[in-house]
Structure formats: C-alpha cells, structure tokens
Amino acid sequence: MDKMSGIELFAQVARQGSLVAAGRQLGLSASAVGKGLARLEQRLGARLVHRSTRRLALTAEGSQYLARCLRILDEAEAAERELQQGLAAPSGRLKVGLPHESGLLTSPLADFMRRYPQVAVDLDYSDRLVDVIGEGFDVVVRGGEPADSRLAARRLGGYWMRLLASPGYLAEHGEPETARDLLRHRCLHYRLPHSGKLLPWPLLPDGDGEVSPPISASCNTGEALIALAARGMGIACLPDFTVRRELAAGTLVQLARPQVERSGNLYLLWPAAPAMPPRLRAFIDHMAAHAFAE
C-alpha cells in the first residue's frame, strides 16, 4: 500500500507541476506531499524531481519512472472497472451439488441458465454427503437440518415422506391396510451413500407394534428407487417432492395406509463468507423463489 500511495503521489506531482496542486488533488497539504516525495526518492535511491521556488521539473530518472507509474495506475483502474462490471452482471463458473431427484429442481435450474447465460453452471448430482468446502462447491442442495458451522444456509421448502407403489403392483398384490401387512409385500429401501445403512421407514404406530418392512431391494439413489417402484417392483418410501412427475403421470400412486410421519426441509448450503459473488447471490435468490413455487 505504501508503494502504491507513493506511485500515485509522484504521478500527481508530475501531472500538476507543483506540490500545492498535487496536494489539492490528493487531499493533502503541500508539506505532506513534499515529505512523501522525499520518502519515495529515499526508498528508490534516486532524485525524481528538480525543485525550485517557481516550479518542479522531472529528472531523467523521474521521467523514466513516471512512464512505468502511469502504466501501473492505468492497469489498477482497468482492474477496478473490470471487477465492478463483473459485480453488476453475474458471470463465471458456479459449481452446484444436487441430490438425485425427479424434476423438482430441473425447471428452476433451466430458468436460471436462461436468465443468466454468462454463468457457467457445473451440476454435480450425488446423494452422498459431500464436503462442500473441501470439494470446491459454491453451493449444494441437501435435506436435513444444517449442522456445519462453516456453512451458511437458506431453506428452499419442506417435504413429506410417502409410501408409493405402481398401480400395476397394487392390482396384483393389493394395498396394505396396516404396518404388519407390509410383511407380505415387496419393499424397496434407500441405502445412505455415506454410511451404507438403510434409511428407516417412519411408520406411525397402528397397534401392530414396531414393524420392520422386508428388504426386497435397496439402492443408494432416489432416482433408481423411483424407477424400480414405477416398474412394479414393490413399495418405496420417498420424499413427495421427488415423485411429482410420476404422481402426475399416474405411474406411481400414494398409499393411504399405513401412514408415515417424517417430514423435512431442503436447504441451500454454501461456504460462509463476508462477501458473496453476484452469481452465487443470483442463484440462491432464484432457487429460493422458484424451487417450491408450484
């Protein structure tokens, strides 16, 4: 900072031709400008200005140094303008981590890309528990309450867990009435990618006591689980936002019984920092406004 201040001070002295005029431009007294110029010359080990009672004139060394100083100041101004232009219009690369899901986020993502064509979106779909900071993500979408104090969070919306099956499966096997009825059905389970454990079905008690549905199949992506259930392979327990498309198309239907109780929230998570790039701010605002808008 001292070097840049000295360069700017010297450039103003050269441009104005006097310490008084240079001080006026810099908001300093003539005495302060003179002392600053003397410190610069001492640091450089060269006289930059011939001083007289009437005017200042550059030495040969001063003229040579001024040319470089002006280029440095021009580059600094250009960098500042470029940064300000970048802040005005979101641009650059944005690495986004997303869960495997069926359509909820696709439409708002496409709308964001149309609205901000200068933002290059790098979409990483995975149900595993990613290291947001360590893996260089700008923002991720995940369920569950945020627990990492290094991350900032914004709620996208809420969801409910549902028991679902295809019409064909129910026509062949019938609909369960109680939790115990599930014991005679094919049940498709979600396996947590980071631990390998099966996600328990949050069945409400109905007088049958605790029931563990049979494990006919398990997989570590919701997308695969949805595909198996839609093809009549059994009953699955899934968040409602992941099956909007299948419910609308009728390839999956929601079971009235037994009932499940778990609900949750989807969040945007990003590394907490004092300043946020415009592309990240635009993405967060857009997704929060549109992901659960329907």
XYZ file of C-alpha atoms in Angstrom:
294
model
C 0.000 0.000 0.000
C 2.880 2.411 0.770
C 4.355 1.742 -2.670
C 1.028 2.373 -4.425
C 0.487 5.544 -2.402
C 3.973 6.744 -3.361
C 3.354 5.997 -7.039
C 0.053 7.895 -7.018
C 1.600 10.818 -5.144
C 4.514 11.056 -7.590
C 2.177 10.849 -10.604
C 0.080 13.714 -9.263
C 3.181 15.847 -8.617
C 4.341 15.218 -12.195
C 0.914 15.978 -13.647
C 0.252 19.114 -11.611
C 3.768 20.524 -11.636
C 3.581 21.734 -8.022
C 3.288 20.340 -4.533
C 0.336 22.594 -3.730
C -1.714 21.492 -6.749
C -0.819 17.847 -6.184
C -1.837 18.147 -2.537
C -5.165 19.661 -3.579
C -5.906 16.600 -5.764
C -4.850 14.159 -3.052
C -6.435 15.959 -0.105
C -3.030 16.604 1.500
C -1.029 19.652 2.483
C 1.915 20.749 0.318
C 4.190 19.871 3.214
C 2.801 16.324 3.396
C 3.237 15.887 -0.357
C 6.837 17.122 -0.126
C 7.623 14.690 2.692
C 6.000 11.831 0.794
C 8.011 12.623 -2.310
C 11.216 12.756 -0.257
C 10.456 9.324 1.264
C 9.864 7.873 -2.204
C 13.157 9.266 -3.502
C 14.981 7.927 -0.446
C 13.491 4.472 -0.944
C 14.394 4.446 -4.634
C 17.811 5.966 -4.079
C 17.272 8.460 -6.907
C 16.179 12.065 -7.309
C 12.937 12.213 -9.283
C 12.197 15.959 -9.267
C 14.225 19.126 -9.539
C 12.780 21.592 -7.026
C 12.915 25.354 -7.450
C 10.979 28.214 -5.906
C 8.865 28.644 -9.066
C 8.262 25.154 -10.478
C 9.064 21.467 -10.373
C 10.758 19.569 -13.205
C 11.323 15.850 -13.611
C 14.828 14.485 -13.701
C 15.755 11.923 -16.347
C 15.191 9.204 -13.746
C 11.874 10.824 -12.825
C 10.672 10.762 -16.455
C 11.615 7.106 -16.789
C 9.915 6.199 -13.516
C 6.779 8.204 -14.389
C 6.171 6.200 -17.566
C 6.096 2.977 -15.556
C 3.995 4.547 -12.799
C 1.335 5.685 -15.267
C 1.087 2.184 -16.734
C 0.679 0.717 -13.246
C -2.065 3.210 -12.360
C -3.841 2.588 -15.664
C -3.767 -1.175 -15.007
C -5.140 -0.674 -11.497
C -8.006 1.458 -12.825
C -8.764 -1.098 -15.537
C -8.821 -3.934 -12.979
C -11.217 -1.932 -10.818
C -13.534 -1.244 -13.753
C -13.474 -4.908 -14.756
C -14.339 -6.021 -11.240
C -17.193 -3.519 -10.977
C -18.602 -4.692 -14.315
C -18.420 -8.285 -13.070
C -20.290 -7.325 -9.918
C -23.018 -5.697 -11.975
C -23.767 -8.788 -14.103
C -23.452 -12.322 -12.678
C -20.866 -14.312 -14.599
C -18.262 -17.045 -14.165
C -18.363 -20.694 -13.109
C -20.755 -21.951 -10.426
C -20.287 -25.487 -9.053
C -23.601 -26.774 -7.708
C -24.153 -30.015 -5.780
C -27.615 -31.564 -6.169
C -29.368 -34.711 -4.930
C -30.706 -37.281 -7.382
C -34.347 -36.265 -7.719
C -37.128 -36.341 -10.245
C -37.844 -32.934 -11.691
C -38.361 -30.501 -8.808
C -35.141 -28.578 -9.460
C -34.816 -29.058 -13.215
C -37.245 -26.340 -14.259
C -35.880 -23.554 -11.983
C -32.325 -24.559 -12.954
C -33.159 -24.198 -16.644
C -34.820 -20.841 -15.969
C -31.721 -19.651 -14.105
C -29.474 -20.662 -17.018
C -31.691 -18.773 -19.483
C -31.771 -15.690 -17.268
C -28.003 -15.648 -16.602
C -26.285 -17.000 -19.733
C -22.882 -15.672 -18.595
C -22.897 -18.055 -15.614
C -21.377 -21.465 -16.461
C -23.260 -23.934 -14.243
C -21.394 -27.116 -13.267
C -24.046 -29.513 -11.902
C -22.896 -32.433 -9.752
C -25.672 -34.932 -8.944
C -24.994 -37.175 -5.957
C -26.825 -38.408 -2.881
C -23.619 -38.793 -0.882
C -22.644 -36.381 1.880
C -20.220 -34.089 0.059
C -17.548 -31.889 1.620
C -18.829 -28.520 0.394
C -15.646 -26.578 1.136
C -13.076 -29.316 0.577
C -14.532 -30.310 -2.800
C -14.841 -26.744 -4.040
C -18.630 -26.457 -4.254
C -20.095 -22.974 -4.464
C -23.487 -24.196 -3.247
C -25.282 -27.508 -2.622
C -28.904 -28.571 -2.163
C -29.414 -31.038 0.686
C -32.104 -32.252 3.064
C -31.933 -32.227 6.848
C -31.054 -29.524 9.310
C -27.698 -27.787 8.581
C -25.045 -28.799 11.110
C -21.750 -27.414 9.741
C -20.992 -24.012 11.305
C -18.723 -23.161 8.356
C -21.727 -23.110 6.032
C -24.486 -20.574 5.528
C -27.963 -21.922 4.793
C -31.280 -20.896 3.250
C -34.431 -23.019 3.287
C -35.857 -23.989 -0.092
C -39.012 -25.700 1.114
C -40.491 -28.589 3.063
C -41.436 -32.144 2.129
C -43.218 -35.243 3.478
C -42.247 -38.875 3.213
C -44.802 -41.020 1.341
C -45.390 -44.720 0.724
C -45.736 -45.274 -3.021
C -46.252 -48.077 -5.497
C -47.302 -48.530 -9.108
C -50.976 -49.193 -9.967
C -49.890 -52.488 -11.518
C -48.170 -53.663 -8.346
C -51.203 -52.794 -6.199
C -53.579 -54.503 -8.622
C -51.524 -57.693 -8.341
C -50.659 -57.646 -4.622
C -53.361 -55.498 -3.057
C -52.970 -52.458 -0.806
C -51.640 -52.827 2.737
C -54.018 -51.685 5.472
C -51.619 -51.828 8.431
C -47.889 -51.734 9.032
C -47.926 -55.516 9.601
C -49.428 -56.002 6.155
C -46.124 -54.747 4.728
C -44.521 -58.019 5.806
C -46.173 -59.757 2.854
C -45.169 -57.091 0.341
C -42.029 -56.381 -1.630
C -40.407 -53.309 -0.043
C -37.760 -51.183 -1.731
C -35.321 -49.366 0.559
C -32.973 -46.396 0.263
C -29.361 -47.012 1.334
C -27.467 -43.964 2.600
C -24.429 -43.482 0.312
C -22.105 -42.182 3.039
C -22.779 -44.932 5.599
C -24.346 -47.841 3.699
C -27.169 -48.001 6.265
C -30.803 -48.330 5.220
C -32.991 -45.291 5.852
C -35.752 -46.419 8.264
C -39.371 -46.044 7.202
C -41.053 -43.624 9.651
C -44.199 -45.700 10.133
C -46.783 -44.364 12.585
C -47.792 -46.901 15.245
C -51.149 -48.526 14.462
C -51.477 -51.164 17.165
C -49.231 -53.718 15.496
C -46.147 -52.683 17.417
C -42.847 -51.952 15.711
C -42.619 -53.426 12.225
C -39.510 -53.742 10.055
C -40.586 -53.919 6.410
C -38.820 -56.677 4.447
C -35.861 -55.739 2.268
C -36.699 -56.874 -1.240
C -34.192 -54.474 -2.792
C -32.087 -51.478 -1.812
C -30.232 -48.799 -3.759
C -28.261 -45.672 -2.987
C -30.030 -43.187 -5.265
C -33.593 -41.981 -5.050
C -33.752 -41.938 -8.839
C -33.180 -45.695 -9.058
C -35.676 -46.347 -6.276
C -38.337 -44.351 -8.113
C -37.655 -46.251 -11.350
C -37.984 -49.637 -9.636
C -41.227 -48.686 -7.899
C -42.713 -47.230 -11.093
C -41.971 -50.542 -12.868
C -43.961 -52.519 -10.331
C -41.080 -53.938 -8.281
C -42.592 -53.058 -4.901
C -43.445 -50.313 -2.382
C -40.999 -47.470 -1.697
C -40.866 -44.745 0.928
C -39.812 -41.481 -0.727
C -39.970 -37.688 -0.245
C -43.006 -36.306 -2.052
C -41.008 -33.699 -3.995
C -39.026 -36.434 -5.760
C -42.094 -38.088 -7.321
C -44.152 -35.143 -8.571
C -43.726 -36.199 -12.169
C -44.651 -39.854 -11.512
C -47.700 -38.931 -9.437
C -48.910 -36.553 -12.148
C -48.393 -39.212 -14.823
C -50.033 -41.941 -12.719
C -47.040 -44.285 -12.817
C -46.934 -44.104 -9.009
C -49.757 -43.670 -6.510
C -49.637 -42.759 -2.850
C -50.792 -45.354 -0.332
C -53.396 -44.185 2.156
C -52.219 -46.719 4.763
C -50.103 -47.372 6.692
C -49.252 -43.786 7.490
C -45.774 -42.272 7.836
C -44.826 -39.284 9.937
C -41.476 -37.931 8.844
C -41.215 -34.516 7.250
C -38.138 -32.489 6.421
C -36.703 -29.490 4.649
C -34.447 -28.881 1.681
C -31.707 -26.284 2.116
C -29.208 -24.411 0.025
C -25.801 -24.575 1.729
C -22.715 -22.566 0.803
C -19.389 -21.583 2.424
C -19.986 -18.693 4.806
C -18.011 -15.584 3.819
C -18.286 -11.811 4.351
C -18.850 -11.206 0.634
C -20.839 -13.260 -1.878
C -20.133 -13.348 -5.642
C -23.050 -11.981 -7.694
C -23.502 -15.319 -9.494
C -23.973 -17.111 -6.155
C -26.353 -14.479 -4.812
C -28.406 -14.646 -8.021
C -28.555 -18.456 -7.850
C -29.626 -18.547 -4.202
C -32.335 -15.913 -4.672
C -33.633 -17.571 -7.844
C -33.811 -21.108 -6.434
C -35.360 -19.980 -3.141
C -38.079 -18.156 -5.084
C -38.854 -20.864 -7.635
C -37.921 -24.381 -6.433
C -41.158 -24.946 -4.481
C -43.242 -22.342 -6.301
C -45.599 -24.831 -7.956
